[in-house]
Amino acid sequence: PPLAVAAGALGTLVHSSFSVLYHWKCATSIAPSKRIKHWSRRLDHASIHLASVGAAYATSGRTDYFLLNLAFNFDSALKQVEEKVQPRRNLTRIGMSIILYVLPTLIYGHYDIFTQFVVMFVVGGWLFVRYPFGGWSHGLFHVVITLLPHLVMTAGMQLESSQFQLTLAAKCAGMPPVDSI
């Protein structure tokens, strides 16, 4: 696969592993009052930043942008393991990391993907912040953001740098070129 698509997929795989671990621990053994400082929550949030680095490369295809995101998100991930937990700061940094990987879709004129990102994050954010369905809201938030890997990898496939690998894969599969469809 194109490097941008692989970067998005790898970020998703890493974060998903830690997210499942944290949510499983919440469901089985962590008291609600202990969750904010629990090591599994910190790993979950730190891995969001690692996934954001992959997503930023997937949506931009640029090494310089990747390095900028790597610096910001590495610092943000380190803040997850500080002695004192600062939830507002940590949430703000997650929001900033999201903006950093969604922004290239707007800059490159991929307005359809940008709009889908915005709708997904508005609906997901509403569920996460407002909790309109009580205890079901957090689970519904996760259902909504299952669209995220698809959007990140679709953005990666639209990059000019991905076209050679996609064309080669299509030829290997015996598919006609996209221009002739």
mmCIF file with all atom_site columns, C-alpha atoms in Angstrom:
data_model
loop_
_atom_site.group_PDB
_atom_site.id
_atom_site.type_symbol
_atom_site.label_atom_id
_atom_site.label_alt_id
_atom_site.label_comp_id
_atom_site.label_asym_id
_atom_site.label_entity_id
_atom_site.label_seq_id
_atom_site.pdbx_PDB_ins_code
_atom_site.Cartn_x
_atom_site.Cartn_y
_atom_site.Cartn_z
_atom_site.occupancy
_atom_site.B_iso_or_equiv
_atom_site.pdbx_formal_charge
_atom_site.auth_seq_id
_atom_site.auth_comp_id
_atom_site.auth_asym_id
_atom_site.auth_atom_id
_atom_site.pdbx_PDB_model_num
ATOM 1   C CA . PRO A 1 1   ? 0.000   0.000  0.000   1.00 0.00 ? 1   PRO A CA 1
ATOM 2   C CA . PRO A 1 2   ? 1.037   3.620  -0.357  1.00 0.00 ? 2   PRO A CA 1
ATOM 3   C CA . LEU A 1 3   ? 3.121   4.856  2.574   1.00 0.00 ? 3   LEU A CA 1
ATOM 4   C CA . ALA A 1 4   ? 0.496   7.449  3.543   1.00 0.00 ? 4   ALA A CA 1
ATOM 5   C CA . VAL A 1 5   ? -2.215  4.791  3.759   1.00 0.00 ? 5   VAL A CA 1
ATOM 6   C CA . ALA A 1 6   ? 0.078   2.456  5.718   1.00 0.00 ? 6   ALA A CA 1
ATOM 7   C CA . ALA A 1 7   ? 0.899   5.265  8.179   1.00 0.00 ? 7   ALA A CA 1
ATOM 8   C CA . GLY A 1 8   ? -2.808  5.874  8.820   1.00 0.00 ? 8   GLY A CA 1
ATOM 9   C CA . ALA A 1 9   ? -3.476  2.157  9.237   1.00 0.00 ? 9   ALA A CA 1
ATOM 10  C CA . LEU A 1 10  ? -0.549  1.659  11.607  1.00 0.00 ? 10  LEU A CA 1
ATOM 11  C CA . GLY A 1 11  ? -1.665  4.584  13.790  1.00 0.00 ? 11  GLY A CA 1
ATOM 12  C CA . THR A 1 12  ? -5.157  3.121  13.952  1.00 0.00 ? 12  THR A CA 1
ATOM 13  C CA . LEU A 1 13  ? -3.844  -0.317 14.889  1.00 0.00 ? 13  LEU A CA 1
ATOM 14  C CA . VAL A 1 14  ? -1.664  1.057  17.703  1.00 0.00 ? 14  VAL A CA 1
ATOM 15  C CA . HIS A 1 15  ? -4.388  3.235  19.193  1.00 0.00 ? 15  HIS A CA 1
ATOM 16  C CA . SER A 1 16  ? -7.100  0.595  18.892  1.00 0.00 ? 16  SER A CA 1
ATOM 17  C CA . SER A 1 17  ? -5.049  -1.864 20.938  1.00 0.00 ? 17  SER A CA 1
ATOM 18  C CA . PHE A 1 18  ? -4.640  0.542  23.848  1.00 0.00 ? 18  PHE A CA 1
ATOM 19  C CA . SER A 1 19  ? -8.206  1.803  23.601  1.00 0.00 ? 19  SER A CA 1
ATOM 20  C CA . VAL A 1 20  ? -9.616  -1.718 23.845  1.00 0.00 ? 20  VAL A CA 1
ATOM 21  C CA . LEU A 1 21  ? -7.353  -2.393 26.827  1.00 0.00 ? 21  LEU A CA 1
ATOM 22  C CA . TYR A 1 22  ? -8.488  0.750  28.667  1.00 0.00 ? 22  TYR A CA 1
ATOM 23  C CA . HIS A 1 23  ? -12.185 0.212  28.009  1.00 0.00 ? 23  HIS A CA 1
ATOM 24  C CA . TRP A 1 24  ? -11.937 -3.449 28.995  1.00 0.00 ? 24  TRP A CA 1
ATOM 25  C CA . LYS A 1 25  ? -10.253 -2.429 32.254  1.00 0.00 ? 25  LYS A CA 1
ATOM 26  C CA . CYS A 1 26  ? -13.023 0.150  32.850  1.00 0.00 ? 26  CYS A CA 1
ATOM 27  C CA . ALA A 1 27  ? -15.679 -2.486 32.316  1.00 0.00 ? 27  ALA A CA 1
ATOM 28  C CA . THR A 1 28  ? -14.042 -5.069 34.545  1.00 0.00 ? 28  THR A CA 1
ATOM 29  C CA . SER A 1 29  ? -11.754 -3.663 37.205  1.00 0.00 ? 29  SER A CA 1
ATOM 30  C CA . ILE A 1 30  ? -11.172 0.099  37.468  1.00 0.00 ? 30  ILE A CA 1
ATOM 31  C CA . ALA A 1 31  ? -13.373 1.973  39.916  1.00 0.00 ? 31  ALA A CA 1
ATOM 32  C CA . PRO A 1 32  ? -14.873 5.094  38.280  1.00 0.00 ? 32  PRO A CA 1
ATOM 33  C CA . SER A 1 33  ? -13.081 7.338  40.781  1.00 0.00 ? 33  SER A CA 1
ATOM 34  C CA . LYS A 1 34  ? -9.691  5.841  39.781  1.00 0.00 ? 34  LYS A CA 1
ATOM 35  C CA . ARG A 1 35  ? -10.026 6.006  35.982  1.00 0.00 ? 35  ARG A CA 1
ATOM 36  C CA . ILE A 1 36  ? -8.571  9.461  35.359  1.00 0.00 ? 36  ILE A CA 1
ATOM 37  C CA . LYS A 1 37  ? -5.145  8.520  36.769  1.00 0.00 ? 37  LYS A CA 1
ATOM 38  C CA . HIS A 1 38  ? -5.092  4.881  35.697  1.00 0.00 ? 38  HIS A CA 1
ATOM 39  C CA . TRP A 1 39  ? -2.135  3.791  33.572  1.00 0.00 ? 39  TRP A CA 1
ATOM 40  C CA . SER A 1 40  ? -4.406  2.262  30.913  1.00 0.00 ? 40  SER A CA 1
ATOM 41  C CA . ARG A 1 41  ? -6.221  5.570  30.384  1.00 0.00 ? 41  ARG A CA 1
ATOM 42  C CA . ARG A 1 42  ? -2.905  7.355  30.063  1.00 0.00 ? 42  ARG A CA 1
ATOM 43  C CA . LEU A 1 43  ? -1.786  4.801  27.455  1.00 0.00 ? 43  LEU A CA 1
ATOM 44  C CA . ASP A 1 44  ? -5.096  5.192  25.617  1.00 0.00 ? 44  ASP A CA 1
ATOM 45  C CA . HIS A 1 45  ? -4.660  8.962  25.417  1.00 0.00 ? 45  HIS A CA 1
ATOM 46  C CA . ALA A 1 46  ? -0.948  8.786  24.582  1.00 0.00 ? 46  ALA A CA 1
ATOM 47  C CA . SER A 1 47  ? -1.740  6.380  21.756  1.00 0.00 ? 47  SER A CA 1
ATOM 48  C CA . ILE A 1 48  ? -4.295  8.852  20.354  1.00 0.00 ? 48  ILE A CA 1
ATOM 49  C CA . HIS A 1 49  ? -1.319  11.143 19.810  1.00 0.00 ? 49  HIS A CA 1
ATOM 50  C CA . LEU A 1 50  ? 0.681   8.380  18.139  1.00 0.00 ? 50  LEU A CA 1
ATOM 51  C CA . ALA A 1 51  ? -2.268  7.679  15.840  1.00 0.00 ? 51  ALA A CA 1
ATOM 52  C CA . SER A 1 52  ? -2.523  11.400 15.097  1.00 0.00 ? 52  SER A CA 1
ATOM 53  C CA . VAL A 1 53  ? 1.051   11.396 13.809  1.00 0.00 ? 53  VAL A CA 1
ATOM 54  C CA . GLY A 1 54  ? 0.182   8.620  11.358  1.00 0.00 ? 54  GLY A CA 1
ATOM 55  C CA . ALA A 1 55  ? -3.039  10.371 10.380  1.00 0.00 ? 55  ALA A CA 1
ATOM 56  C CA . ALA A 1 56  ? -1.198  13.637 9.734   1.00 0.00 ? 56  ALA A CA 1
ATOM 57  C CA . TYR A 1 57  ? 1.166   11.880 7.350   1.00 0.00 ? 57  TYR A CA 1
ATOM 58  C CA . ALA A 1 58  ? -1.747  10.020 5.751   1.00 0.00 ? 58  ALA A CA 1
ATOM 59  C CA . THR A 1 59  ? -3.669  13.221 5.038   1.00 0.00 ? 59  THR A CA 1
ATOM 60  C CA . SER A 1 60  ? -0.677  15.338 3.997   1.00 0.00 ? 60  SER A CA 1
ATOM 61  C CA . GLY A 1 61  ? 1.893   12.954 2.511   1.00 0.00 ? 61  GLY A CA 1
ATOM 62  C CA . ARG A 1 62  ? 4.578   15.422 3.590   1.00 0.00 ? 62  ARG A CA 1
ATOM 63  C CA . THR A 1 63  ? 7.629   14.550 5.630   1.00 0.00 ? 63  THR A CA 1
ATOM 64  C CA . ASP A 1 64  ? 8.001   18.076 7.050   1.00 0.00 ? 64  ASP A CA 1
ATOM 65  C CA . TYR A 1 65  ? 4.380   18.057 8.214   1.00 0.00 ? 65  TYR A CA 1
ATOM 66  C CA . PHE A 1 66  ? 4.870   14.580 9.660   1.00 0.00 ? 66  PHE A CA 1
ATOM 67  C CA . LEU A 1 67  ? 7.886   15.835 11.657  1.00 0.00 ? 67  LEU A CA 1
ATOM 68  C CA . LEU A 1 68  ? 5.953   18.860 12.952  1.00 0.00 ? 68  LEU A CA 1
ATOM 69  C CA . ASN A 1 69  ? 3.158   16.557 14.102  1.00 0.00 ? 69  ASN A CA 1
ATOM 70  C CA . LEU A 1 70  ? 5.628   14.095 15.550  1.00 0.00 ? 70  LEU A CA 1
ATOM 71  C CA . ALA A 1 71  ? 7.157   16.839 17.731  1.00 0.00 ? 71  ALA A CA 1
ATOM 72  C CA . PHE A 1 72  ? 3.790   18.159 18.942  1.00 0.00 ? 72  PHE A CA 1
ATOM 73  C CA . ASN A 1 73  ? 2.217   14.759 19.531  1.00 0.00 ? 73  ASN A CA 1
ATOM 74  C CA . PHE A 1 74  ? 5.312   13.279 21.182  1.00 0.00 ? 74  PHE A CA 1
ATOM 75  C CA . ASP A 1 75  ? 5.260   16.165 23.670  1.00 0.00 ? 75  ASP A CA 1
ATOM 76  C CA . SER A 1 76  ? 1.517   15.649 24.157  1.00 0.00 ? 76  SER A CA 1
ATOM 77  C CA . ALA A 1 77  ? 1.972   11.905 24.733  1.00 0.00 ? 77  ALA A CA 1
ATOM 78  C CA . LEU A 1 78  ? 4.649   12.611 27.357  1.00 0.00 ? 78  LEU A CA 1
ATOM 79  C CA . LYS A 1 79  ? 2.240   14.934 29.169  1.00 0.00 ? 79  LYS A CA 1
ATOM 80  C CA . GLN A 1 80  ? -0.060  11.949 29.672  1.00 0.00 ? 80  GLN A CA 1
ATOM 81  C CA . VAL A 1 81  ? 2.398   10.371 32.087  1.00 0.00 ? 81  VAL A CA 1
ATOM 82  C CA . GLU A 1 82  ? 3.072   13.435 34.229  1.00 0.00 ? 82  GLU A CA 1
ATOM 83  C CA . GLU A 1 83  ? 2.359   13.015 37.941  1.00 0.00 ? 83  GLU A CA 1
ATOM 84  C CA . LYS A 1 84  ? -0.528  15.501 37.931  1.00 0.00 ? 84  LYS A CA 1
ATOM 85  C CA . VAL A 1 85  ? -3.264  14.758 35.405  1.00 0.00 ? 85  VAL A CA 1
ATOM 86  C CA . GLN A 1 86  ? -4.594  17.877 33.650  1.00 0.00 ? 86  GLN A CA 1
ATOM 87  C CA . PRO A 1 87  ? -7.704  16.698 31.774  1.00 0.00 ? 87  PRO A CA 1
ATOM 88  C CA . ARG A 1 88  ? -8.596  20.061 30.163  1.00 0.00 ? 88  ARG A CA 1
ATOM 89  C CA . ARG A 1 89  ? -5.064  20.542 28.818  1.00 0.00 ? 89  ARG A CA 1
ATOM 90  C CA . ASN A 1 90  ? -4.922  16.946 27.602  1.00 0.00 ? 90  ASN A CA 1
ATOM 91  C CA . LEU A 1 91  ? -8.290  17.205 25.845  1.00 0.00 ? 91  LEU A CA 1
ATOM 92  C CA . THR A 1 92  ? -7.234  20.496 24.231  1.00 0.00 ? 92  THR A CA 1
ATOM 93  C CA . ARG A 1 93  ? -4.078  18.853 22.901  1.00 0.00 ? 93  ARG A CA 1
ATOM 94  C CA . ILE A 1 94  ? -6.090  15.943 21.499  1.00 0.00 ? 94  ILE A CA 1
ATOM 95  C CA . GLY A 1 95  ? -8.322  18.493 19.778  1.00 0.00 ? 95  GLY A CA 1
ATOM 96  C CA . MET A 1 96  ? -5.276  20.259 18.362  1.00 0.00 ? 96  MET A CA 1
ATOM 97  C CA . SER A 1 97  ? -3.864  16.979 17.080  1.00 0.00 ? 97  SER A CA 1
ATOM 98  C CA . ILE A 1 98  ? -7.181  16.316 15.307  1.00 0.00 ? 98  ILE A CA 1
ATOM 99  C CA . ILE A 1 99  ? -7.143  19.751 13.687  1.00 0.00 ? 99  ILE A CA 1
ATOM 100 C CA . LEU A 1 100 ? -3.572  19.119 12.526  1.00 0.00 ? 100 LEU A CA 1
ATOM 101 C CA . TYR A 1 101 ? -4.508  15.960 10.641  1.00 0.00 ? 101 TYR A CA 1
ATOM 102 C CA . VAL A 1 102 ? -7.824  17.211 9.268   1.00 0.00 ? 102 VAL A CA 1
ATOM 103 C CA . LEU A 1 103 ? -6.399  20.521 8.000   1.00 0.00 ? 103 LEU A CA 1
ATOM 104 C CA . PRO A 1 104 ? -4.521  19.040 4.998   1.00 0.00 ? 104 PRO A CA 1
ATOM 105 C CA . THR A 1 105 ? -7.798  17.723 3.552   1.00 0.00 ? 105 THR A CA 1
ATOM 106 C CA . LEU A 1 106 ? -9.062  21.310 3.422   1.00 0.00 ? 106 LEU A CA 1
ATOM 107 C CA . ILE A 1 107 ? -5.781  22.675 2.042   1.00 0.00 ? 107 ILE A CA 1
ATOM 108 C CA . TYR A 1 108 ? -5.638  20.028 -0.710  1.00 0.00 ? 108 TYR A CA 1
ATOM 109 C CA . GLY A 1 109 ? -9.246  20.707 -1.685  1.00 0.00 ? 109 GLY A CA 1
ATOM 110 C CA . HIS A 1 110 ? -10.622 17.344 -0.559  1.00 0.00 ? 110 HIS A CA 1
ATOM 111 C CA . TYR A 1 111 ? -13.791 19.055 0.631   1.00 0.00 ? 111 TYR A CA 1
ATOM 112 C CA . ASP A 1 112 ? -15.865 15.886 0.667   1.00 0.00 ? 112 ASP A CA 1
ATOM 113 C CA . ILE A 1 113 ? -13.484 14.169 3.099   1.00 0.00 ? 113 ILE A CA 1
ATOM 114 C CA . PHE A 1 114 ? -13.075 17.367 5.131   1.00 0.00 ? 114 PHE A CA 1
ATOM 115 C CA . THR A 1 115 ? -16.867 17.653 5.475   1.00 0.00 ? 115 THR A CA 1
ATOM 116 C CA . GLN A 1 116 ? -17.141 14.021 6.545   1.00 0.00 ? 116 GLN A CA 1
ATOM 117 C CA . PHE A 1 117 ? -14.444 14.579 9.182   1.00 0.00 ? 117 PHE A CA 1
ATOM 118 C CA . VAL A 1 118 ? -16.288 17.650 10.478  1.00 0.00 ? 118 VAL A CA 1
ATOM 119 C CA . VAL A 1 119 ? -19.674 15.898 10.632  1.00 0.00 ? 119 VAL A CA 1
ATOM 120 C CA . MET A 1 120 ? -18.154 12.854 12.339  1.00 0.00 ? 120 MET A CA 1
ATOM 121 C CA . PHE A 1 121 ? -16.349 14.952 14.956  1.00 0.00 ? 121 PHE A CA 1
ATOM 122 C CA . VAL A 1 122 ? -19.353 17.234 15.582  1.00 0.00 ? 122 VAL A CA 1
ATOM 123 C CA . VAL A 1 123 ? -21.679 14.264 16.142  1.00 0.00 ? 123 VAL A CA 1
ATOM 124 C CA . GLY A 1 124 ? -19.038 12.352 18.108  1.00 0.00 ? 124 GLY A CA 1
ATOM 125 C CA . GLY A 1 125 ? -18.165 15.428 20.167  1.00 0.00 ? 125 GLY A CA 1
ATOM 126 C CA . TRP A 1 126 ? -21.831 16.052 20.931  1.00 0.00 ? 126 TRP A CA 1
ATOM 127 C CA . LEU A 1 127 ? -22.205 12.475 22.170  1.00 0.00 ? 127 LEU A CA 1
ATOM 128 C CA . PHE A 1 128 ? -18.974 12.654 24.182  1.00 0.00 ? 128 PHE A CA 1
ATOM 129 C CA . VAL A 1 129 ? -19.643 16.035 25.837  1.00 0.00 ? 129 VAL A CA 1
ATOM 130 C CA . ARG A 1 130 ? -23.432 16.170 26.209  1.00 0.00 ? 130 ARG A CA 1
ATOM 131 C CA . TYR A 1 131 ? -24.124 12.489 26.995  1.00 0.00 ? 131 TYR A CA 1
ATOM 132 C CA . PRO A 1 132 ? -27.659 12.745 25.511  1.00 0.00 ? 132 PRO A CA 1
ATOM 133 C CA . PHE A 1 133 ? -28.276 8.994  25.837  1.00 0.00 ? 133 PHE A CA 1
ATOM 134 C CA . GLY A 1 134 ? -26.862 8.526  29.325  1.00 0.00 ? 134 GLY A CA 1
ATOM 135 C CA . GLY A 1 135 ? -24.491 5.593  29.668  1.00 0.00 ? 135 GLY A CA 1
ATOM 136 C CA . TRP A 1 136 ? -25.037 4.635  26.021  1.00 0.00 ? 136 TRP A CA 1
ATOM 137 C CA . SER A 1 137 ? -23.526 7.896  24.781  1.00 0.00 ? 137 SER A CA 1
ATOM 138 C CA . HIS A 1 138 ? -19.892 6.874  25.172  1.00 0.00 ? 138 HIS A CA 1
ATOM 139 C CA . GLY A 1 139 ? -20.453 3.653  23.244  1.00 0.00 ? 139 GLY A CA 1
ATOM 140 C CA . LEU A 1 140 ? -22.315 5.564  20.528  1.00 0.00 ? 140 LEU A CA 1
ATOM 141 C CA . PHE A 1 141 ? -19.393 8.015  20.374  1.00 0.00 ? 141 PHE A CA 1
ATOM 142 C CA . HIS A 1 142 ? -17.111 5.079  19.554  1.00 0.00 ? 142 HIS A CA 1
ATOM 143 C CA . VAL A 1 143 ? -19.552 3.806  16.910  1.00 0.00 ? 143 VAL A CA 1
ATOM 144 C CA . VAL A 1 144 ? -19.506 7.236  15.221  1.00 0.00 ? 144 VAL A CA 1
ATOM 145 C CA . ILE A 1 145 ? -15.715 7.503  15.194  1.00 0.00 ? 145 ILE A CA 1
ATOM 146 C CA . THR A 1 146 ? -15.317 4.075  13.601  1.00 0.00 ? 146 THR A CA 1
ATOM 147 C CA . LEU A 1 147 ? -15.477 6.129  10.393  1.00 0.00 ? 147 LEU A CA 1
ATOM 148 C CA . LEU A 1 148 ? -12.123 7.731  11.275  1.00 0.00 ? 148 LEU A CA 1
ATOM 149 C CA . PRO A 1 149 ? -9.747  5.072  9.851   1.00 0.00 ? 149 PRO A CA 1
ATOM 150 C CA . HIS A 1 150 ? -11.721 4.987  6.592   1.00 0.00 ? 150 HIS A CA 1
ATOM 151 C CA . LEU A 1 151 ? -11.522 8.772  6.226   1.00 0.00 ? 151 LEU A CA 1
ATOM 152 C CA . VAL A 1 152 ? -7.821  8.926  7.085   1.00 0.00 ? 152 VAL A CA 1
ATOM 153 C CA . MET A 1 153 ? -6.902  6.173  4.630   1.00 0.00 ? 153 MET A CA 1
ATOM 154 C CA . THR A 1 154 ? -9.188  7.574  1.916   1.00 0.00 ? 154 THR A CA 1
ATOM 155 C CA . ALA A 1 155 ? -7.403  10.911 2.251   1.00 0.00 ? 155 ALA A CA 1
ATOM 156 C CA . GLY A 1 156 ? -4.099  9.069  1.908   1.00 0.00 ? 156 GLY A CA 1
ATOM 157 C CA . MET A 1 157 ? -5.277  7.368  -1.283  1.00 0.00 ? 157 MET A CA 1
ATOM 158 C CA . GLN A 1 158 ? -6.135  10.715 -2.859  1.00 0.00 ? 158 GLN A CA 1
ATOM 159 C CA . LEU A 1 159 ? -2.602  12.067 -2.472  1.00 0.00 ? 159 LEU A CA 1
ATOM 160 C CA . GLU A 1 160 ? -0.508  12.465 -5.606  1.00 0.00 ? 160 GLU A CA 1
ATOM 161 C CA . SER A 1 161 ? 2.273   10.510 -3.880  1.00 0.00 ? 161 SER A CA 1
ATOM 162 C CA . SER A 1 162 ? -0.042  7.471  -3.577  1.00 0.00 ? 162 SER A CA 1
ATOM 163 C CA . GLN A 1 163 ? -1.102  7.285  -7.211  1.00 0.00 ? 163 GLN A CA 1
ATOM 164 C CA . PHE A 1 164 ? 1.824   5.226  -8.517  1.00 0.00 ? 164 PHE A CA 1
ATOM 165 C CA . GLN A 1 165 ? 1.309   2.467  -5.928  1.00 0.00 ? 165 GLN A CA 1
ATOM 166 C CA . LEU A 1 166 ? -2.462  2.456  -6.475  1.00 0.00 ? 166 LEU A CA 1
ATOM 167 C CA . THR A 1 167 ? -2.063  2.249  -10.255 1.00 0.00 ? 167 THR A CA 1
ATOM 168 C CA . LEU A 1 168 ? 0.457   -0.581 -9.897  1.00 0.00 ? 168 LEU A CA 1
ATOM 169 C CA . ALA A 1 169 ? -1.864  -2.474 -7.543  1.00 0.00 ? 169 ALA A CA 1
ATOM 170 C CA . ALA A 1 170 ? -4.762  -2.034 -9.981  1.00 0.00 ? 170 ALA A CA 1
ATOM 171 C CA . LYS A 1 171 ? -2.636  -3.379 -12.852 1.00 0.00 ? 171 LYS A CA 1
ATOM 172 C CA . CYS A 1 172 ? -1.572  -6.378 -10.756 1.00 0.00 ? 172 CYS A CA 1
ATOM 173 C CA . ALA A 1 173 ? -5.231  -7.081 -10.015 1.00 0.00 ? 173 ALA A CA 1
ATOM 174 C CA . GLY A 1 174 ? -6.087  -6.828 -13.713 1.00 0.00 ? 174 GLY A CA 1
ATOM 175 C CA . MET A 1 175 ? -8.289  -3.773 -13.234 1.00 0.00 ? 175 MET A CA 1
ATOM 176 C CA . PRO A 1 176 ? -8.590  -1.153 -15.980 1.00 0.00 ? 176 PRO A CA 1
ATOM 177 C CA . PRO A 1 177 ? -7.035  2.273  -15.313 1.00 0.00 ? 177 PRO A CA 1
ATOM 178 C CA . VAL A 1 178 ? -9.315  4.677  -13.448 1.00 0.00 ? 178 VAL A CA 1
ATOM 179 C CA . ASP A 1 179 ? -9.399  6.985  -16.496 1.00 0.00 ? 179 ASP A CA 1
ATOM 180 C CA . SER A 1 180 ? -11.129 4.307  -18.600 1.00 0.00 ? 180 SER A CA 1
ATOM 181 C CA . ILE A 1 181 ? -13.925 3.520  -16.129 1.00 0.00 ? 181 ILE A CA 1
#
